[in-house]
Tab-separated table of C-alpha atoms in Angstrom:
chain	number	residue	atom	x	y	z
A	22	UNK	CA	97.462	-95.520	53.681
A	23	UNK	CA	98.239	-91.866	54.062
A	24	UNK	CA	98.090	-91.462	50.328
A	25	UNK	CA	94.636	-93.022	50.043
A	26	UNK	CA	93.315	-90.779	52.761
A	27	UNK	CA	94.570	-87.666	50.973
A	28	UNK	CA	93.023	-88.727	47.699
A	29	UNK	CA	89.726	-89.390	49.360
A	30	UNK	CA	89.661	-85.923	50.845
A	31	UNK	CA	90.350	-84.353	47.483
A	32	UNK	CA	87.588	-86.328	45.899
A	33	UNK	CA	85.163	-85.306	48.599
A	34	UNK	CA	86.016	-81.617	48.061
A	35	UNK	CA	85.425	-81.955	44.374
A	36	UNK	CA	82.117	-83.662	44.944
A	37	UNK	CA	81.192	-80.921	47.380
A	38	UNK	CA	82.017	-78.251	44.787
A	39	UNK	CA	80.044	-80.064	42.124
A	40	UNK	CA	77.122	-80.419	44.444
A	41	UNK	CA	77.332	-76.723	45.406
A	42	UNK	CA	77.532	-75.722	41.784
A	43	UNK	CA	74.589	-77.924	40.963
A	44	UNK	CA	72.622	-76.446	43.830
A	45	UNK	CA	73.468	-72.934	42.642
A	46	UNK	CA	72.258	-73.804	39.166
A	47	UNK	CA	69.083	-75.238	40.540
A	48	UNK	CA	68.482	-72.139	42.645
A	49	UNK	CA	69.204	-69.807	39.649
A	50	UNK	CA	66.897	-71.702	37.383
A	51	UNK	CA	64.229	-71.710	40.044
A	52	UNK	CA	64.582	-67.894	40.528
A	53	UNK	CA	64.349	-67.242	36.792
A	54	UNK	CA	61.230	-69.314	36.565
A	55	UNK	CA	59.724	-67.407	39.511
A	56	UNK	CA	60.544	-63.926	38.007
A	57	UNK	CA	59.172	-64.952	34.660
A	58	UNK	CA	56.024	-66.165	36.327
A	59	UNK	CA	55.529	-62.825	38.158
A	60	UNK	CA	56.179	-60.513	35.144
A	61	UNK	CA	53.005	-58.839	33.617
A	62	UNK	CA	52.547	-57.720	30.007
A	63	UNK	CA	50.437	-54.568	29.692
A	64	UNK	CA	49.526	-52.676	26.502
A	65	UNK	CA	49.342	-48.911	26.834
A	66	UNK	CA	47.027	-47.320	24.197
A	67	UNK	CA	47.664	-43.613	23.571
A	68	UNK	CA	45.647	-42.539	20.576
A	69	UNK	CA	46.943	-44.447	17.554
A	70	UNK	CA	50.002	-45.632	19.473
A	71	UNK	CA	50.098	-48.974	21.328
A	72	UNK	CA	53.057	-49.565	23.638
A	73	UNK	CA	53.714	-53.030	25.147
A	74	UNK	CA	55.239	-52.995	28.656
A	75	UNK	CA	56.456	-56.033	30.703
A	76	UNK	CA	56.915	-55.294	34.386
A	77	UNK	CA	56.732	-56.821	37.829
A	78	UNK	CA	55.417	-53.470	39.120
A	79	UNK	CA	51.880	-53.086	37.694
A	80	UNK	CA	51.255	-49.749	39.344
A	81	UNK	CA	49.596	-47.544	36.693
A	82	UNK	CA	52.009	-44.669	37.160
A	83	UNK	CA	54.962	-47.128	36.916
A	84	UNK	CA	53.556	-48.681	33.741
A	85	UNK	CA	53.008	-45.254	32.163
A	86	UNK	CA	56.523	-44.277	33.177
A	87	UNK	CA	57.951	-47.408	31.553
A	88	UNK	CA	55.859	-46.650	28.435
A	89	UNK	CA	57.174	-43.088	28.338
A	90	UNK	CA	53.683	-41.613	28.735
A	91	UNK	CA	53.202	-38.183	30.313
A	92	UNK	CA	49.710	-37.026	31.263
A	93	UNK	CA	48.521	-33.462	30.742
A	94	UNK	CA	45.746	-31.431	32.377
A	95	UNK	CA	42.398	-33.012	31.755
A	96	UNK	CA	43.854	-36.328	30.500
A	97	UNK	CA	42.311	-39.477	31.952
A	98	UNK	CA	43.231	-43.153	32.275
A	99	UNK	CA	40.996	-46.150	31.673
A	100	UNK	CA	42.489	-49.439	32.929
A	101	UNK	CA	41.186	-52.849	31.924
A	102	UNK	CA	43.060	-55.583	33.832
A	103	UNK	CA	41.064	-58.293	32.125
A	104	UNK	CA	42.219	-57.095	28.748
A	105	UNK	CA	45.624	-56.049	30.062
A	106	UNK	CA	45.289	-52.541	28.710
A	107	UNK	CA	45.706	-49.036	29.982
A	108	UNK	CA	44.057	-46.466	27.691
A	109	UNK	CA	45.121	-42.836	27.834
A	110	UNK	CA	42.241	-40.442	27.151
A	111	UNK	CA	43.771	-37.191	26.028
A	112	UNK	CA	41.887	-33.968	26.856
A	113	UNK	CA	40.561	-31.984	23.901
A	114	UNK	CA	38.485	-28.876	23.342
A	115	UNK	CA	35.061	-28.629	21.765
A	116	UNK	CA	33.154	-25.385	21.217
A	117	UNK	CA	29.501	-24.993	22.134
A	118	UNK	CA	27.747	-22.235	20.201
A	119	UNK	CA	24.494	-21.225	21.882
A	120	UNK	CA	22.501	-18.061	22.568
A	121	UNK	CA	24.910	-15.890	20.615
A	122	UNK	CA	27.996	-17.027	22.495
A	123	UNK	CA	30.800	-19.502	21.823
A	124	UNK	CA	31.931	-21.456	24.880
A	125	UNK	CA	34.997	-23.757	24.794
A	126	UNK	CA	34.665	-26.968	26.842
A	127	UNK	CA	37.570	-29.317	27.714
A	128	UNK	CA	36.691	-33.041	27.803
A	129	UNK	CA	38.481	-36.295	27.178
A	130	UNK	CA	35.539	-38.433	26.061
A	131	UNK	CA	31.764	-38.465	25.841
A	132	UNK	CA	28.970	-37.376	23.530
A	133	UNK	CA	27.536	-34.053	22.412
A	134	UNK	CA	25.040	-34.352	25.291
A	135	UNK	CA	27.984	-34.508	27.749
A	136	UNK	CA	29.497	-31.371	26.204
A	137	UNK	CA	26.214	-29.474	26.590
A	138	UNK	CA	25.971	-30.549	30.215
A	139	UNK	CA	29.547	-29.434	30.845
A	140	UNK	CA	28.777	-26.083	29.214
A	141	UNK	CA	25.642	-25.652	31.316
A	142	UNK	CA	23.399	-25.405	28.235
A	143	UNK	CA	19.776	-26.463	28.700
A	144	UNK	CA	17.745	-27.443	25.656
A	145	UNK	CA	14.188	-26.322	25.043
A	146	UNK	CA	11.460	-28.603	23.728
A	147	UNK	CA	11.944	-27.604	20.098
A	148	UNK	CA	15.654	-26.684	20.054
A	149	UNK	CA	17.872	-28.335	17.455
A	150	UNK	CA	21.447	-29.548	18.096
A	151	UNK	CA	24.126	-30.102	15.468
A	152	UNK	CA	25.632	-32.720	15.549
A	153	UNK	CA	23.076	-35.048	17.207
A	154	UNK	CA	23.194	-35.483	20.963
A	155	UNK	CA	24.556	-39.073	20.819
A	156	UNK	CA	27.447	-38.155	18.518
A	157	UNK	CA	30.850	-39.016	20.020
A	158	UNK	CA	33.018	-36.013	20.758
A	159	UNK	CA	36.166	-35.238	18.810
A	160	UNK	CA	38.851	-32.613	19.123
A	161	UNK	CA	37.924	-29.159	17.756
A	162	UNK	CA	34.317	-30.177	17.258
A	163	UNK	CA	31.816	-27.315	16.774
A	164	UNK	CA	28.467	-27.870	18.456
A	165	UNK	CA	25.640	-25.506	17.520
A	166	UNK	CA	22.355	-24.958	19.296
A	167	UNK	CA	19.497	-23.498	17.261
A	168	UNK	CA	16.783	-22.197	19.539
A	169	UNK	CA	13.184	-22.608	18.351
A	170	UNK	CA	10.348	-20.619	19.856
A	171	UNK	CA	6.570	-20.672	19.887
A	172	UNK	CA	4.911	-17.448	18.712
A	173	UNK	CA	1.278	-16.480	18.219
A	174	UNK	CA	0.911	-14.456	15.029
A	175	UNK	CA	-2.026	-12.287	14.010
A	176	UNK	CA	-1.958	-11.161	10.390
A	177	UNK	CA	-4.485	-10.632	7.596
A	178	UNK	CA	-7.390	-11.235	9.970
A	179	UNK	CA	-6.161	-14.637	11.222
A	180	UNK	CA	-4.377	-15.740	14.425
A	181	UNK	CA	-2.215	-18.898	14.420
A	182	UNK	CA	0.601	-20.420	16.474
A	183	UNK	CA	3.949	-21.239	14.866
A	184	UNK	CA	7.289	-22.744	15.920
A	185	UNK	CA	10.097	-20.632	14.471
A	186	UNK	CA	13.893	-20.548	14.677
A	187	UNK	CA	15.766	-17.949	16.666
A	188	UNK	CA	16.550	-14.649	15.022
A	189	UNK	CA	14.710	-11.446	14.262
A	190	UNK	CA	10.966	-11.213	13.914
A	191	UNK	CA	11.386	-10.386	10.245
A	192	UNK	CA	13.383	-13.623	9.811
A	193	UNK	CA	10.612	-15.560	11.545
A	194	UNK	CA	7.923	-14.016	9.356
A	195	UNK	CA	9.920	-14.905	6.267
A	196	UNK	CA	10.255	-18.477	7.591
A	197	UNK	CA	6.460	-18.674	8.053
A	198	UNK	CA	5.910	-17.244	4.588
A	199	UNK	CA	4.545	-13.835	5.527
A	200	UNK	CA	5.676	-11.165	3.063
A	201	UNK	CA	5.973	-7.684	4.498
A	202	UNK	CA	4.939	-4.634	2.520
A	203	UNK	CA	6.975	-1.436	2.451
A	204	UNK	CA	4.955	0.225	5.205
A	205	UNK	CA	3.744	-2.794	7.225
A	206	UNK	CA	4.269	-2.574	10.992
A	207	UNK	CA	5.284	-5.442	13.306
A	208	UNK	CA	3.870	-4.995	16.803
A	209	UNK	CA	5.522	-6.988	19.585
A	210	UNK	CA	7.735	-4.632	21.578
A	211	UNK	CA	10.879	-6.584	20.675
A	212	UNK	CA	12.969	-7.214	17.584
A	213	UNK	CA	14.282	-10.686	18.481
A	214	UNK	CA	12.121	-13.783	18.819
A	215	UNK	CA	11.544	-15.200	22.275
A	216	UNK	CA	9.354	-17.957	23.631
A	217	UNK	CA	5.579	-17.538	23.826
A	218	UNK	CA	5.636	-14.212	22.014
A	219	UNK	CA	2.495	-12.574	20.636
A	220	UNK	CA	3.102	-10.810	17.335
A	221	UNK	CA	0.758	-8.657	15.258
A	222	UNK	CA	1.455	-7.542	11.705
A	223	UNK	CA	-0.545	-4.490	10.660
A	224	UNK	CA	-0.865	-4.092	6.925
A	225	UNK	CA	-0.229	-0.435	6.125
A	226	UNK	CA	-0.668	1.164	2.727
A	227	UNK	CA	-1.169	4.633	1.295
A	228	UNK	CA	-3.373	5.729	-1.572
A	229	UNK	CA	-4.001	9.058	-3.234
A	230	UNK	CA	-7.612	10.054	-3.816
A	231	UNK	CA	-8.439	12.816	-6.294
A	232	UNK	CA	-11.753	14.683	-6.249
A	233	UNK	CA	-12.939	17.538	-8.431
A	234	UNK	CA	-15.223	20.309	-7.211
A	235	UNK	CA	-17.014	23.069	-9.111
A	236	UNK	CA	-15.963	26.658	-8.500
A	237	UNK	CA	-18.943	28.984	-8.884
A	238	UNK	CA	-18.707	32.023	-11.119
A	239	UNK	CA	-19.791	35.504	-10.127
A	240	UNK	CA	-22.360	37.651	-11.922
A	241	UNK	CA	-21.139	41.120	-12.824
A	242	UNK	CA	-23.578	43.809	-14.037
A	243	UNK	CA	-22.647	46.599	-16.405
A	244	UNK	CA	-24.748	49.558	-17.494
A	245	UNK	CA	-25.577	49.744	-21.190
A	246	UNK	CA	-27.125	52.816	-22.817
A	247	UNK	CA	-28.287	50.851	-25.842
A	248	UNK	CA	-30.815	48.973	-23.745
A	249	UNK	CA	-33.985	50.467	-22.337
A	250	UNK	CA	-34.503	50.797	-18.630
A	251	UNK	CA	-35.559	47.469	-17.181
A	252	UNK	CA	-33.960	45.476	-20.003
A	253	UNK	CA	-31.079	43.068	-19.368
A	254	UNK	CA	-28.812	41.221	-21.696
A	255	UNK	CA	-26.138	38.572	-20.987
A	256	UNK	CA	-22.979	39.778	-22.686
A	257	UNK	CA	-20.695	36.995	-21.411
A	258	UNK	CA	-22.172	33.685	-20.241
A	259	UNK	CA	-20.765	32.486	-16.914
A	260	UNK	CA	-18.714	29.301	-16.764
A	261	UNK	CA	-18.008	27.314	-13.605
A	262	UNK	CA	-14.396	26.653	-12.720
A	263	UNK	CA	-12.807	23.507	-11.359
A	264	UNK	CA	-10.891	22.767	-8.155
A	265	UNK	CA	-8.754	19.622	-7.861
A	266	UNK	CA	-8.066	18.221	-4.393
A	267	UNK	CA	-5.649	15.313	-3.860
A	268	UNK	CA	-5.743	13.600	-0.458
A	269	UNK	CA	-3.373	10.892	0.775
A	270	UNK	CA	-5.095	8.242	2.892
A	271	UNK	CA	-3.348	5.903	5.304
A	272	UNK	CA	-5.017	2.509	5.554
A	273	UNK	CA	-4.283	0.073	8.369
A	274	UNK	CA	-5.635	-3.400	7.678
A	275	UNK	CA	-7.929	-1.915	5.054
A	276	UNK	CA	-9.356	0.847	7.256
A	277	UNK	CA	-8.617	4.546	6.700
A	278	UNK	CA	-6.937	5.904	9.836
A	279	UNK	CA	-5.436	9.161	8.586
A	280	UNK	CA	-6.090	11.597	5.733
A	281	UNK	CA	-3.750	14.351	4.597
A	282	UNK	CA	-4.387	16.896	1.835
A	283	UNK	CA	-1.306	17.024	-0.367
A	284	UNK	CA	-2.639	19.212	-3.198
A	285	UNK	CA	-5.495	21.710	-3.448
A	286	UNK	CA	-5.542	23.957	-6.485
A	287	UNK	CA	-7.884	25.557	-8.979
A	288	UNK	CA	-7.228	23.766	-12.250
A	289	UNK	CA	-9.793	25.758	-14.251
A	290	UNK	CA	-10.592	29.368	-13.506
A	291	UNK	CA	-14.297	30.329	-13.489
A	292	UNK	CA	-15.563	32.853	-16.046
A	293	UNK	CA	-17.714	35.586	-14.583
A	294	UNK	CA	-21.088	36.213	-16.171
A	295	UNK	CA	-21.434	39.756	-17.481
A	296	UNK	CA	-25.017	41.122	-17.607
A	297	UNK	CA	-25.798	44.377	-19.372
A	298	UNK	CA	-28.457	46.547	-17.688
A	299	UNK	CA	-30.260	49.090	-19.847
A	300	UNK	CA	-30.138	52.811	-19.023
A	301	UNK	CA	-31.905	54.226	-22.096
A	302	UNK	CA	-35.254	55.953	-21.540
A	303	UNK	CA	-38.190	54.242	-23.191
A	304	UNK	CA	-39.959	56.187	-25.953
A	305	UNK	CA	-43.390	57.542	-25.217
A	306	UNK	CA	-46.095	55.058	-26.181
A	307	UNK	CA	-47.685	55.652	-29.482
A	308	UNK	CA	-50.968	57.522	-29.281
A	309	UNK	CA	-54.029	55.335	-29.200
A	310	UNK	CA	-57.582	56.083	-30.210
A	311	UNK	CA	-56.560	58.406	-33.045
A	312	UNK	CA	-57.474	55.971	-35.784
A	313	UNK	CA	-60.892	56.331	-37.415
A	314	UNK	CA	-62.251	53.286	-39.073
A	315	UNK	CA	-63.872	54.336	-42.264
A	316	UNK	CA	-65.472	52.500	-45.093
A	317	UNK	CA	-65.216	52.234	-48.851
A	318	UNK	CA	-61.590	50.971	-48.645
A	319	UNK	CA	-59.969	53.625	-46.547
A	320	UNK	CA	-59.260	54.582	-42.912
A	321	UNK	CA	-57.981	57.653	-41.111
A	322	UNK	CA	-54.731	56.805	-39.259
A	323	UNK	CA	-53.722	58.142	-35.879
A	324	UNK	CA	-52.065	61.098	-37.568
A	325	UNK	CA	-55.301	62.029	-39.340
A	326	UNK	CA	-54.065	60.797	-42.702
A	327	UNK	CA	-56.346	59.006	-45.120
A	328	UNK	CA	-55.006	55.541	-45.836
A	329	UNK	CA	-56.341	53.175	-48.509
A	330	UNK	CA	-56.413	49.433	-47.916
A	331	UNK	CA	-57.248	46.399	-50.048
A	332	UNK	CA	-58.700	44.187	-47.330
A	333	UNK	CA	-58.921	43.805	-43.580
A	334	UNK	CA	-58.473	40.744	-41.315
A	335	UNK	CA	-59.681	40.747	-37.723
A	336	UNK	CA	-58.520	38.213	-35.125
A	337	UNK	CA	-56.551	37.479	-31.970
A	338	UNK	CA	-53.143	39.157	-31.720
A	339	UNK	CA	-50.292	38.685	-29.250
A	340	UNK	CA	-47.042	40.524	-28.547
A	341	UNK	CA	-43.369	39.444	-28.311
A	342	UNK	CA	-39.928	40.907	-27.738
A	343	UNK	CA	-36.380	39.678	-28.477
A	344	UNK	CA	-32.807	40.579	-27.685
A	345	UNK	CA	-31.350	43.413	-29.664
A	346	UNK	CA	-29.604	42.165	-32.763
A	347	UNK	CA	-31.963	39.220	-33.260
A	348	UNK	CA	-33.169	38.591	-36.797
A	349	UNK	CA	-36.629	37.844	-38.216
A	350	UNK	CA	-37.483	35.012	-40.596
A	351	UNK	CA	-37.083	37.394	-43.530
A	352	UNK	CA	-33.662	38.569	-42.403
A	353	UNK	CA	-34.855	41.893	-41.082
A	354	UNK	CA	-33.615	42.824	-37.610
A	355	UNK	CA	-36.253	42.739	-34.930
A	356	UNK	CA	-37.755	46.203	-34.416
A	357	UNK	CA	-41.044	47.895	-33.676
A	358	UNK	CA	-43.317	47.500	-36.727
A	359	UNK	CA	-41.827	44.180	-37.907
A	360	UNK	CA	-44.629	41.754	-37.044
A	361	UNK	CA	-45.024	37.991	-37.326
A	362	UNK	CA	-47.793	36.518	-39.511
A	363	UNK	CA	-48.738	33.386	-41.385
A	364	UNK	CA	-47.098	34.102	-44.761
A	365	UNK	CA	-49.661	31.838	-46.418
A	366	UNK	CA	-52.342	34.296	-45.320
A	367	UNK	CA	-50.351	37.528	-45.305
A	368	UNK	CA	-47.306	37.303	-47.567
A	369	UNK	CA	-43.937	38.522	-46.259
A	370	UNK	CA	-43.269	42.157	-47.079
A	371	UNK	CA	-46.934	43.196	-47.042
A	372	UNK	CA	-47.526	46.684	-45.695
A	373	UNK	CA	-50.025	46.731	-42.835
A	374	UNK	CA	-51.854	49.058	-40.523
A	375	UNK	CA	-52.946	47.522	-37.213
A	376	UNK	CA	-55.406	48.862	-34.668
A	377	UNK	CA	-58.307	47.658	-32.564
A	378	UNK	CA	-61.601	47.215	-34.472
A	379	UNK	CA	-62.984	50.383	-32.941
A	380	UNK	CA	-59.741	52.317	-33.417
A	381	UNK	CA	-59.265	52.840	-29.671
A	382	UNK	CA	-55.900	51.022	-29.594
A	383	UNK	CA	-53.396	51.652	-32.334
A	384	UNK	CA	-50.254	49.589	-33.039
A	385	UNK	CA	-49.611	51.470	-36.229
A	386	UNK	CA	-47.925	50.806	-39.536
A	387	UNK	CA	-46.158	47.442	-39.866
A	388	UNK	CA	-44.426	45.019	-42.270
A	389	UNK	CA	-45.100	41.260	-42.423
A	390	UNK	CA	-41.520	40.136	-41.567
A	391	UNK	CA	-41.614	37.113	-39.241
A	392	UNK	CA	-43.635	34.024	-38.364
A	393	UNK	CA	-44.100	31.446	-35.608
A	394	UNK	CA	-45.835	28.219	-34.625
A	395	UNK	CA	-48.983	29.839	-33.240
A	396	UNK	CA	-49.303	31.882	-36.430
A	397	UNK	CA	-48.892	28.945	-38.748
A	398	UNK	CA	-51.503	26.991	-36.788
A	399	UNK	CA	-54.041	29.804	-37.116
A	400	UNK	CA	-54.402	30.390	-33.396
A	401	UNK	CA	-52.997	33.929	-33.734
A	402	UNK	CA	-53.557	36.398	-36.575
A	403	UNK	CA	-50.465	38.492	-35.864
A	404	UNK	CA	-47.690	38.687	-33.251
A	405	UNK	CA	-46.729	42.301	-32.642
A	406	UNK	CA	-43.138	43.219	-31.719
A	407	UNK	CA	-42.446	45.500	-28.721
A	408	UNK	CA	-39.061	46.542	-27.401
A	409	UNK	CA	-39.574	45.383	-23.819
A	410	UNK	CA	-41.277	42.491	-22.051
A	411	UNK	CA	-43.174	45.080	-19.973
A	412	UNK	CA	-44.840	46.457	-23.121
A	413	UNK	CA	-45.700	42.915	-24.196
A	414	UNK	CA	-47.305	42.185	-20.846
A	415	UNK	CA	-49.231	45.436	-21.099
A	416	UNK	CA	-50.565	44.480	-24.537
A	417	UNK	CA	-51.358	40.908	-23.557
A	418	UNK	CA	-53.726	39.279	-26.049
A	419	UNK	CA	-56.191	41.447	-27.945
A	420	UNK	CA	-58.540	41.330	-30.895
A	421	UNK	CA	-57.100	43.564	-33.590
A	422	UNK	CA	-57.839	44.525	-37.148
A	423	UNK	CA	-55.024	44.081	-39.648
A	424	UNK	CA	-55.468	46.282	-42.734
A	425	UNK	CA	-53.727	45.156	-45.901
A	426	UNK	CA	-52.578	48.410	-47.462
A	427	UNK	CA	-52.438	49.316	-51.131
């Protein structure tokens, strides 16, 4: 009996151990199932890297720690529990170039418009942005702002409004298509373009104008003892000179605003006129009234000499004078006694004696040596030569008798 009781106790202990072991196994299995059920799988995205993390602690910092992720200044986290992802947005720098300055901006996401807002850059109505405003940002991106302005331009008589890019006024004019001349002037008060600017381009050019003026000559008189008193003779004809004047004119929009003389010189000297004035005393007039008209083919001259003649012609006579050295139609030099006739009536070389019909006025002995229009037409019988115009005027026009001598 005692033996059976001992065996029973041993069996009970073994059963108790088995049951305890079984219970321990059940509890262990149950705990494992519970831990597995509570574990979360999260994917950490850091640029091109994706790191899978399984953890009971889903705190973001804990997950990043398990993934070995360290955040820097400006980095950001985007968590999507539905997708089971944590995305690391790394900070990067973009540069905004505007108004002559380059401004770095640190961002971790966004578009060009976000970068401009962060940089405090305001766009005008016509400004241009490169890249476009909706372009996604990327590290080291260069963003450029080109300012465009409205200007009112007056040129070549017209006024128009244009939209031009930033820069100098000369750049804007070239953009519009306005070509500037060497001396053109841009009037605005400023060199750089700004909004609502009024600009005027004055066309400026220079031209040289040449004019020629006459320079008068002077008349110089010289005494000459070969000429009678009261007689004058031009020894050297006067010639006008020439003055050249060059003026430089400044024209603004086609109108002359300034004139400057750049050259004024005599390019041809005048030649003075030289006039000879006679100083020689005139000879005493020949005696008149000494001739005696006779008959039977002879007359008594003013010296009382008997002179035979072949025939006599009576008609209107005039008087003329000429400059010393002049020649008659027959080649004789002009001189007292060389008279002009119609050679068809009185042949050249005929010896003559001329006096008034009554002998009261005597011209004297003469030679038929010259002719003229009035003589050839028959209006004048003879034209008598005198040394001076005064003697001619004194003679005037008279009726004279012309004796054809033997």
